[in-house]
PDB file of C-alpha atoms in Angstrom:
ATOM      1  CA  MET A   1      95.704  70.906  19.694  1.00  0.00           C
ATOM      2  CA  GLU A   2      96.534  73.850  21.765  1.00  0.00           C
ATOM      3  CA  LYS A   3      94.050  76.282  23.280  1.00  0.00           C
ATOM      4  CA  THR A   4      94.576  78.905  21.180  1.00  0.00           C
ATOM      5  CA  GLU A   5      93.461  77.225  18.100  1.00  0.00           C
ATOM      6  CA  ILE A   6      90.734  75.633  19.828  1.00  0.00           C
ATOM      7  CA  LEU A   7      89.433  79.723  20.670  1.00  0.00           C
ATOM      8  CA  GLU A   8      90.808  80.480  16.292  1.00  0.00           C
ATOM      9  CA  ILE A   9      88.236  77.596  15.534  1.00  0.00           C
ATOM     10  CA  LEU A  10      85.109  78.584  17.576  1.00  0.00           C
ATOM     11  CA  ASN A  11      85.713  82.221  16.604  1.00  0.00           C
ATOM     12  CA  PHE A  12      85.612  81.381  12.995  1.00  0.00           C
ATOM     13  CA  MET A  13      82.099  79.566  13.676  1.00  0.00           C
ATOM     14  CA  LYS A  14      81.144  82.607  15.871  1.00  0.00           C
ATOM     15  CA  ILE A  15      81.878  84.566  12.396  1.00  0.00           C
ATOM     16  CA  VAL A  16      80.467  81.913  10.234  1.00  0.00           C
ATOM     17  CA  TYR A  17      77.122  80.948  11.852  1.00  0.00           C
ATOM     18  CA  GLN A  18      75.912  84.874  13.439  1.00  0.00           C
ATOM     19  CA  GLY A  19      73.544  85.244  15.612  1.00  0.00           C
ATOM     20  CA  ARG A  20      73.854  81.500  16.777  1.00  0.00           C
ATOM     21  CA  LYS A  21      75.025  80.981  20.424  1.00  0.00           C
ATOM     22  CA  ILE A  22      78.491  79.217  20.137  1.00  0.00           C
ATOM     23  CA  ASP A  23      80.084  78.433  23.934  1.00  0.00           C
ATOM     24  CA  ASP A  24      83.857  79.458  24.348  1.00  0.00           C
ATOM     25  CA  SER A  25      83.469  78.739  27.903  1.00  0.00           C
ATOM     26  CA  ASP A  26      86.853  76.373  29.606  1.00  0.00           C
ATOM     27  CA  GLU A  27      84.906  73.252  29.923  1.00  0.00           C
ATOM     28  CA  THR A  28      83.900  73.784  26.106  1.00  0.00           C
ATOM     29  CA  ILE A  29      87.798  74.971  25.118  1.00  0.00           C
ATOM     30  CA  ALA A  30      89.097  71.767  27.066  1.00  0.00           C
ATOM     31  CA  THR A  31      86.426  69.034  25.456  1.00  0.00           C
ATOM     32  CA  TRP A  32      87.295  70.280  22.033  1.00  0.00           C
ATOM     33  CA  GLN A  33      91.140  69.903  23.360  1.00  0.00           C
ATOM     34  CA  MET A  34      90.351  66.212  24.235  1.00  0.00           C
ATOM     35  CA  MET A  35      88.067  65.292  21.456  1.00  0.00           C
ATOM     36  CA  PHE A  36      90.283  66.702  18.689  1.00  0.00           C
ATOM     37  CA  ASP A  37      93.690  65.830  20.299  1.00  0.00           C
ATOM     38  CA  GLU A  38      94.469  63.101  16.751  1.00  0.00           C
ATOM     39  CA  TYR A  39      93.699  66.356  14.858  1.00  0.00           C
ATOM     40  CA  SER A  40      95.718  69.663  13.612  1.00  0.00           C
ATOM     41  CA  LYS A  41      93.438  72.862  12.836  1.00  0.00           C
ATOM     42  CA  ASN A  42      93.529  72.634   9.402  1.00  0.00           C
ATOM     43  CA  GLU A  43      91.645  69.134   9.182  1.00  0.00           C
ATOM     44  CA  VAL A  44      89.225  70.600  11.542  1.00  0.00           C
ATOM     45  CA  LEU A  45      88.411  73.845  10.161  1.00  0.00           C
ATOM     46  CA  SER A  46      88.372  72.091   6.473  1.00  0.00           C
ATOM     47  CA  SER A  47      85.664  70.051   7.873  1.00  0.00           C
ATOM     48  CA  ILE A  48      84.020  72.594   9.463  1.00  0.00           C
ATOM     49  CA  LYS A  49      84.246  74.580   5.952  1.00  0.00           C
ATOM     50  CA  ARG A  50      82.750  71.389   4.196  1.00  0.00           C
ATOM     51  CA  LEU A  51      79.634  71.619   6.637  1.00  0.00           C
ATOM     52  CA  VAL A  52      78.860  74.865   6.472  1.00  0.00           C
ATOM     53  CA  LYS A  53      78.511  74.261   2.223  1.00  0.00           C
ATOM     54  CA  LYS A  54      76.027  71.049   3.908  1.00  0.00           C
ATOM     55  CA  SER A  55      73.697  72.395   6.636  1.00  0.00           C
ATOM     56  CA  LYS A  56      72.984  75.525   7.443  1.00  0.00           C
ATOM     57  CA  TYR A  57      73.250  74.493  11.089  1.00  0.00           C
ATOM     58  CA  VAL A  58      76.126  74.751  13.581  1.00  0.00           C
ATOM     59  CA  PRO A  59      77.741  71.415  13.438  1.00  0.00           C
ATOM     60  CA  SER A  60      78.241  69.412  16.234  1.00  0.00           C
ATOM     61  CA  ILE A  61      81.333  67.375  17.889  1.00  0.00           C
ATOM     62  CA  HIS A  62      80.250  64.224  16.576  1.00  0.00           C
ATOM     63  CA  GLU A  63      79.897  65.947  12.999  1.00  0.00           C
ATOM     64  CA  ILE A  64      82.913  67.399  12.559  1.00  0.00           C
ATOM     65  CA  LEU A  65      84.571  64.598  13.765  1.00  0.00           C
ATOM     66  CA  GLU A  66      82.995  62.086  11.575  1.00  0.00           C
ATOM     67  CA  GLU A  67      83.703  65.056   8.242  1.00  0.00           C
ATOM     68  CA  ALA A  68      87.192  65.016   9.622  1.00  0.00           C
ATOM     69  CA  GLU A  69      87.160  60.749   9.252  1.00  0.00           C
ATOM     70  CA  LYS A  70      86.181  60.770   5.457  1.00  0.00           C
ATOM     71  CA  SER A  71      88.372  63.317   4.548  1.00  0.00           C
ATOM     72  CA  PHE A  72      91.417  62.722   3.015  1.00  0.00           C
ATOM     73  CA  THR A  73      94.507  64.572   1.104  1.00  0.00           C
ATOM     74  CA  VAL A  74      96.274  63.702  -2.338  1.00  0.00           C
ATOM     75  CA  GLU A  75      99.887  64.092  -3.040  1.00  0.00           C
ATOM     76  CA  ARG A  76     101.580  62.928  -6.638  1.00  0.00           C
ATOM     77  CA  MET A  77     105.134  62.102  -6.864  1.00  0.00           C
ATOM     78  CA  VAL A  78     106.072  61.294 -11.048  1.00  0.00           C
ATOM     79  CA  ARG A  79     109.653  59.638 -11.039  1.00  0.00           C
ATOM     80  CA  LYS A  80     111.444  58.377 -14.390  1.00  0.00           C
ATOM     81  CA  ASP A  81     109.814  55.004 -14.008  1.00  0.00           C
ATOM     82  CA  CYS A  82     106.492  55.285 -12.606  1.00  0.00           C
ATOM     83  CA  ILE A  83     103.803  57.855 -10.802  1.00  0.00           C
ATOM     84  CA  ILE A  84     103.437  57.391  -7.169  1.00  0.00           C
ATOM     85  CA  ILE A  85      99.815  58.590  -5.199  1.00  0.00           C
ATOM     86  CA  HIS A  86      99.779  58.884  -1.670  1.00  0.00           C
ATOM     87  CA  VAL A  87      96.053  59.237  -0.397  1.00  0.00           C
ATOM     88  CA  ARG A  88      96.414  60.386   3.596  1.00  0.00           C
ATOM     89  CA  PHE A  89      94.215  60.183   5.908  1.00  0.00           C
ATOM     90  CA  HIS A  90      94.589  62.189   9.237  1.00  0.00           C
ATOM     91  CA  ASP A  91      95.372  58.610  11.018  1.00  0.00           C
ATOM     92  CA  GLN A  92      96.613  56.467   7.519  1.00  0.00           C
ATOM     93  CA  LEU A  93      98.915  56.739   4.045  1.00  0.00           C
ATOM     94  CA  ILE A  94      97.751  54.533   0.861  1.00  0.00           C
ATOM     95  CA  PRO A  95     100.128  54.312  -1.254  1.00  0.00           C
ATOM     96  CA  PHE A  96      99.467  54.159  -4.993  1.00  0.00           C
ATOM     97  CA  LYS A  97     102.479  53.190  -7.880  1.00  0.00           C
ATOM     98  CA  PHE A  98     101.414  53.637 -11.494  1.00  0.00           C
ATOM     99  CA  LYS A  99     103.316  52.661 -14.417  1.00  0.00           C
ATOM    100  CA  THR A 100     101.560  55.128 -16.552  1.00  0.00           C
ATOM    101  CA  LYS A 101      99.880  58.133 -16.601  1.00  0.00           C
ATOM    102  CA  ASP A 102      96.673  56.861 -17.774  1.00  0.00           C
ATOM    103  CA  GLU A 103      96.956  54.252 -14.750  1.00  0.00           C
ATOM    104  CA  ALA A 104      97.196  56.914 -12.577  1.00  0.00           C
ATOM    105  CA  MET A 105      94.476  59.314 -13.996  1.00  0.00           C
ATOM    106  CA  LYS A 106      91.779  56.578 -13.606  1.00  0.00           C
ATOM    107  CA  LEU A 107      92.326  56.436  -9.880  1.00  0.00           C
ATOM    108  CA  ILE A 108      92.107  60.295  -9.628  1.00  0.00           C
ATOM    109  CA  GLU A 109      89.030  60.181 -11.283  1.00  0.00           C
ATOM    110  CA  ILE A 110      87.850  58.042  -9.103  1.00  0.00           C
ATOM    111  CA  LEU A 111      89.338  60.032  -5.532  1.00  0.00           C
ATOM    112  CA  ARG A 112      87.403  63.358  -7.681  1.00  0.00           C
ATOM    113  CA  GLY A 113      84.169  61.283  -6.612  1.00  0.00           C
ATOM    114  CA  ASN A 114      84.861  61.710  -2.739  1.00  0.00           C
ATOM    115  CA  PRO A 115      84.803  57.854  -2.384  1.00  0.00           C
ATOM    116  CA  SER A 116      85.231  56.030   1.311  1.00  0.00           C
ATOM    117  CA  LYS A 117      87.682  55.186   2.652  1.00  0.00           C
ATOM    118  CA  GLU A 118      86.645  51.436   2.820  1.00  0.00           C
ATOM    119  CA  ASP A 119      86.490  51.977  -1.397  1.00  0.00           C
ATOM    120  CA  ILE A 120      89.818  53.707  -1.720  1.00  0.00           C
ATOM    121  CA  MET A 121      91.144  50.800   0.453  1.00  0.00           C
ATOM    122  CA  LEU A 122      90.066  48.029  -2.767  1.00  0.00           C
ATOM    123  CA  CYS A 123      91.558  50.261  -5.077  1.00  0.00           C
ATOM    124  CA  HIS A 124      94.802  50.521  -3.008  1.00  0.00           C
ATOM    125  CA  GLU A 125      94.402  46.292  -2.580  1.00  0.00           C
ATOM    126  CA  GLN A 126      94.025  45.833  -6.658  1.00  0.00           C
ATOM    127  CA  ASN A 127      96.988  48.252  -7.131  1.00  0.00           C
ATOM    128  CA  THR A 128      99.245  46.179  -4.727  1.00  0.00           C
ATOM    129  CA  ARG A 129      98.001  42.912  -6.768  1.00  0.00           C
ATOM    130  CA  LEU A 130      99.626  44.657  -9.988  1.00  0.00           C
ATOM    131  CA  TYR A 131     102.899  46.183  -8.765  1.00  0.00           C
ATOM    132  CA  ALA A 132     103.345  43.742  -5.521  1.00  0.00           C
ATOM    133  CA  PRO A 133     107.272  43.158  -6.940  1.00  0.00           C
ATOM    134  CA  PHE A 134     107.965  46.855  -6.493  1.00  0.00           C
ATOM    135  CA  ALA A 135     105.752  47.119  -3.561  1.00  0.00           C
ATOM    136  CA  GLU A 136     109.036  48.427  -1.446  1.00  0.00           C
ATOM    137  CA  ALA A 137     109.642  51.075  -3.531  1.00  0.00           C
ATOM    138  CA  ILE A 138     106.085  53.206  -2.922  1.00  0.00           C
ATOM    139  CA  TYR A 139     107.198  53.552   0.984  1.00  0.00           C
ATOM    140  CA  ILE A 140     109.123  57.134   0.348  1.00  0.00           C
ATOM    141  CA  ASN A 141     109.923  58.396   3.623  1.00  0.00           C
ATOM    142  CA  GLN A 142     111.733  57.470   6.529  1.00  0.00           C
ATOM    143  CA  SER A 143     108.874  56.547   8.794  1.00  0.00           C
ATOM    144  CA  ASP A 144     106.285  55.029   5.993  1.00  0.00           C
ATOM    145  CA  ARG A 145     109.582  52.649   5.168  1.00  0.00           C
ATOM    146  CA  ASP A 146     109.912  51.939   8.756  1.00  0.00           C
ATOM    147  CA  GLU A 147     106.192  50.544   9.302  1.00  0.00           C
ATOM    148  CA  PHE A 148     106.660  48.512   6.215  1.00  0.00           C
ATOM    149  CA  GLU A 149     109.900  47.013   7.258  1.00  0.00           C
ATOM    150  CA  LYS A 150     107.760  46.330  11.155  1.00  0.00           C
ATOM    151  CA  ARG A 151     105.168  45.018   9.509  1.00  0.00           C
ATOM    152  CA  LYS A 152     107.331  42.578   6.989  1.00  0.00           C
ATOM    153  CA  ARG A 153     108.991  41.282  10.665  1.00  0.00           C
ATOM    154  CA  THR A 154     106.062  40.862  12.045  1.00  0.00           C
ATOM    155  CA  GLU A 155     104.612  38.661   8.881  1.00  0.00           C
ATOM    156  CA  TYR A 156     108.439  36.758   8.955  1.00  0.00           C
ATOM    157  CA  PHE A 157     108.136  35.995  12.635  1.00  0.00           C
ATOM    158  CA  ALA A 158     104.629  34.824  12.657  1.00  0.00           C
ATOM    159  CA  MET A 159     105.249  32.497   9.141  1.00  0.00           C
ATOM    160  CA  LYS A 160     108.433  31.146  11.850  1.00  0.00           C
ATOM    161  CA  LEU A 161     106.424  30.702  14.951  1.00  0.00           C
ATOM    162  CA  LYS A 162     103.448  28.701  12.843  1.00  0.00           C
ATOM    163  CA  GLU A 163     106.164  26.320  11.736  1.00  0.00           C
ATOM    164  CA  LYS A 164     107.704  25.787  14.732  1.00  0.00           C
ATOM    165  CA  GLU A 165     104.289  25.220  16.147  1.00  0.00           C
ATOM    166  CA  ARG A 166     103.830  22.683  13.528  1.00  0.00           C
ATOM    167  CA  GLU A 167     107.150  20.645  13.977  1.00  0.00           C
ATOM    168  CA  ASN A 168     105.960  20.548  17.459  1.00  0.00           C
ATOM    169  CA  GLU A 169     103.039  18.787  16.960  1.00  0.00           C
ATOM    170  CA  ASN A 170     104.803  16.386  13.854  1.00  0.00           C
ATOM    171  CA  GLY A 171     107.223  15.966  16.723  1.00  0.00           C
ATOM    172  CA  ASN A 172     105.112  14.811  19.264  1.00  0.00           C
TER     173      ASN A 172
END
Protein backbone atom coordinates (compact mmCIF):
# COMPACT_ATOMS: atom_id res chain seq x y z
CA MET A 1 0.00 0.00 0.00
CA GLU A 2 1.11 3.51 -0.72
CA LYS A 3 1.82 6.12 1.96
CA THR A 4 -1.17 8.19 0.81
CA GLU A 5 -3.48 5.18 1.24
CA ILE A 6 -2.18 4.58 4.77
CA LEU A 7 -2.79 8.25 5.58
CA GLU A 8 -6.36 7.94 4.25
CA ILE A 9 -6.95 4.93 6.49
CA LEU A 10 -5.48 6.68 9.55
CA ASN A 11 -7.60 9.77 8.81
CA PHE A 12 -10.67 7.56 8.56
CA MET A 13 -9.80 6.10 11.97
CA LYS A 14 -9.40 9.62 13.41
CA ILE A 15 -12.93 10.46 12.26
CA VAL A 16 -14.46 7.18 13.46
CA TYR A 17 -12.65 7.26 16.80
CA GLN A 18 -13.03 10.96 17.60
CA GLY A 19 -11.35 12.01 20.80
CA ARG A 20 -8.86 9.16 20.64
CA LYS A 21 -5.25 9.68 19.60
CA ILE A 22 -4.40 8.06 16.27
CA ASP A 23 -0.68 8.32 15.54
CA ASP A 24 0.17 9.29 11.96
CA SER A 25 3.91 9.76 12.35
CA ASP A 26 6.34 8.60 9.66
CA GLU A 27 7.29 5.62 11.83
CA THR A 28 3.65 4.57 12.17
CA ILE A 29 3.06 4.93 8.43
CA ALA A 30 6.18 2.88 7.65
CA THR A 31 5.06 0.16 10.09
CA TRP A 32 1.56 0.06 8.61
CA GLN A 33 3.02 -0.15 5.09
CA MET A 34 5.16 -3.10 6.15
CA MET A 35 2.34 -4.90 7.99
CA PHE A 36 -0.33 -4.36 5.32
CA ASP A 37 1.82 -4.65 2.19
CA GLU A 38 -0.12 -7.65 0.85
CA TYR A 39 -3.54 -6.07 1.43
CA SER A 40 -5.42 -3.48 -0.56
CA LYS A 41 -6.70 -0.26 0.98
CA ASN A 42 -10.27 -1.55 0.60
CA GLU A 43 -9.49 -4.78 2.43
CA VAL A 44 -8.00 -2.87 5.37
CA LEU A 45 -10.84 -0.33 5.44
CA SER A 46 -13.46 -3.08 5.30
CA SER A 47 -11.77 -4.85 8.20
CA ILE A 48 -11.70 -1.65 10.25
CA LYS A 49 -15.39 -0.99 9.49
CA ARG A 50 -16.33 -4.46 10.74
CA LEU A 51 -14.23 -3.93 13.88
CA VAL A 52 -15.90 -0.56 14.54
CA LYS A 53 -19.25 -2.39 14.67
CA LYS A 54 -17.86 -4.93 17.17
CA SER A 55 -15.95 -2.68 19.57
CA LYS A 56 -15.75 0.94 20.66
CA TYR A 57 -11.98 0.67 21.11
CA VAL A 58 -9.35 1.53 18.50
CA PRO A 59 -8.22 -1.76 16.94
CA SER A 60 -4.58 -2.79 16.99
CA ILE A 61 -2.70 -3.80 13.85
CA HIS A 62 -3.04 -7.39 15.02
CA GLU A 63 -6.84 -7.11 15.29
CA ILE A 64 -7.10 -5.53 11.82
CA LEU A 65 -4.89 -8.26 10.31
CA GLU A 66 -6.91 -10.97 12.04
CA GLU A 67 -10.14 -9.49 10.67
CA ALA A 68 -8.67 -9.16 7.16
CA GLU A 69 -7.50 -12.79 7.21
CA LYS A 70 -10.96 -14.16 7.82
CA SER A 71 -12.84 -11.89 5.42
CA PHE A 72 -13.79 -13.08 1.95
CA THR A 73 -15.80 -12.05 -1.08
CA VAL A 74 -18.14 -14.19 -3.13
CA GLU A 75 -18.46 -14.05 -6.89
CA ARG A 76 -21.17 -15.99 -8.69
CA MET A 77 -21.25 -16.84 -12.40
CA VAL A 78 -24.07 -18.62 -14.16
CA ARG A 79 -23.21 -20.66 -17.22
CA LYS A 80 -25.60 -22.67 -19.34
CA ASP A 81 -24.44 -25.98 -17.84
CA CYS A 82 -23.45 -24.98 -14.29
CA ILE A 83 -23.18 -22.34 -11.59
CA ILE A 84 -19.69 -21.32 -10.48
CA ILE A 85 -19.04 -19.65 -7.16
CA HIS A 86 -15.64 -18.22 -6.25
CA VAL A 87 -14.89 -17.56 -2.60
CA ARG A 88 -11.94 -15.19 -2.60
CA PHE A 89 -9.76 -14.52 0.40
CA HIS A 90 -7.01 -11.91 0.02
CA ASP A 91 -4.47 -14.68 -0.67
CA GLN A 92 -6.54 -17.52 -2.08
CA LEU A 93 -9.31 -18.32 -4.52
CA ILE A 94 -11.58 -21.25 -3.66
CA PRO A 95 -13.75 -22.30 -6.62
CA PHE A 96 -17.01 -24.25 -6.45
CA LYS A 97 -19.10 -25.71 -9.26
CA PHE A 98 -22.75 -26.75 -9.07
CA LYS A 99 -25.16 -28.28 -11.56
CA THR A 100 -28.28 -26.75 -10.02
CA LYS A 101 -29.29 -23.48 -8.43
CA ASP A 102 -30.51 -25.35 -5.31
CA GLU A 103 -27.06 -26.85 -4.74
CA ALA A 104 -25.45 -23.43 -5.13
CA MET A 105 -27.94 -21.85 -2.73
CA LYS A 106 -26.94 -24.33 -0.02
CA LEU A 107 -23.37 -22.96 -0.20
CA ILE A 108 -24.64 -19.35 -0.25
CA GLU A 109 -26.60 -20.06 2.95
CA ILE A 110 -23.47 -21.49 4.58
CA LEU A 111 -21.46 -18.43 3.49
CA ARG A 112 -24.07 -16.07 4.98
CA GLY A 113 -23.24 -17.60 8.36
CA ASN A 114 -19.68 -16.20 7.98
CA PRO A 115 -17.87 -19.55 8.31
CA SER A 116 -14.16 -19.91 8.95
CA LYS A 117 -11.71 -20.48 6.11
CA GLU A 118 -11.29 -24.08 7.32
CA ASP A 119 -15.05 -24.69 7.06
CA ILE A 120 -15.08 -23.25 3.54
CA MET A 121 -12.17 -25.53 2.61
CA LEU A 122 -14.14 -28.54 3.91
CA CYS A 123 -17.10 -27.52 1.73
CA HIS A 124 -14.70 -27.18 -1.19
CA GLU A 125 -13.32 -30.70 -0.63
CA GLN A 126 -16.86 -32.12 -0.66
CA ASN A 127 -17.71 -30.13 -3.80
CA THR A 128 -14.52 -31.26 -5.53
CA ARG A 129 -15.30 -34.92 -4.80
CA LEU A 130 -18.74 -34.51 -6.36
CA TYR A 131 -17.49 -32.71 -9.45
CA ALA A 132 -13.93 -34.06 -9.83
CA PRO A 133 -14.33 -34.83 -13.57
CA PHE A 134 -15.26 -31.20 -14.14
CA ALA A 135 -12.62 -29.64 -11.86
CA GLU A 136 -10.66 -28.06 -14.70
CA ALA A 137 -13.69 -26.10 -15.89
CA ILE A 138 -14.00 -24.11 -12.68
CA TYR A 139 -10.68 -22.35 -13.19
CA ILE A 140 -11.80 -19.63 -15.54
CA ASN A 141 -9.13 -16.94 -15.51
CA GLN A 142 -5.67 -17.54 -16.88
CA SER A 143 -3.69 -17.13 -13.65
CA ASP A 144 -5.95 -19.64 -11.87
CA ARG A 145 -5.68 -21.98 -14.84
CA ASP A 146 -1.87 -21.63 -14.84
CA GLU A 147 -1.77 -22.41 -11.12
CA PHE A 148 -3.98 -25.47 -11.67
CA GLU A 149 -1.73 -26.70 -14.51
CA LYS A 150 1.40 -26.11 -12.41
CA ARG A 151 -0.07 -28.14 -9.56
CA LYS A 152 -1.02 -30.93 -11.98
CA ARG A 153 2.52 -31.01 -13.43
CA THR A 154 4.07 -31.04 -9.96
CA GLU A 155 1.85 -33.96 -8.92
CA TYR A 156 2.69 -35.79 -12.16
CA PHE A 157 6.45 -35.36 -11.69
CA ALA A 158 6.21 -36.39 -8.03
CA MET A 159 4.38 -39.56 -9.11
CA LYS A 160 7.02 -40.28 -11.80
CA LEU A 161 9.82 -39.72 -9.29
CA LYS A 162 8.22 -42.21 -6.87
CA GLU A 163 7.90 -44.74 -9.70
CA LYS A 164 11.60 -44.31 -10.56
CA GLU A 165 12.56 -44.75 -6.90
CA ARG A 166 10.49 -47.95 -6.72
CA GLU A 167 12.11 -49.23 -9.92
CA ASN A 168 15.56 -48.49 -8.51
CA GLU A 169 14.71 -50.27 -5.25
CA ASN A 170 13.35 -53.31 -7.12
CA GLY A 171 16.31 -53.33 -9.53
CA ASN A 172 18.93 -53.31 -6.75
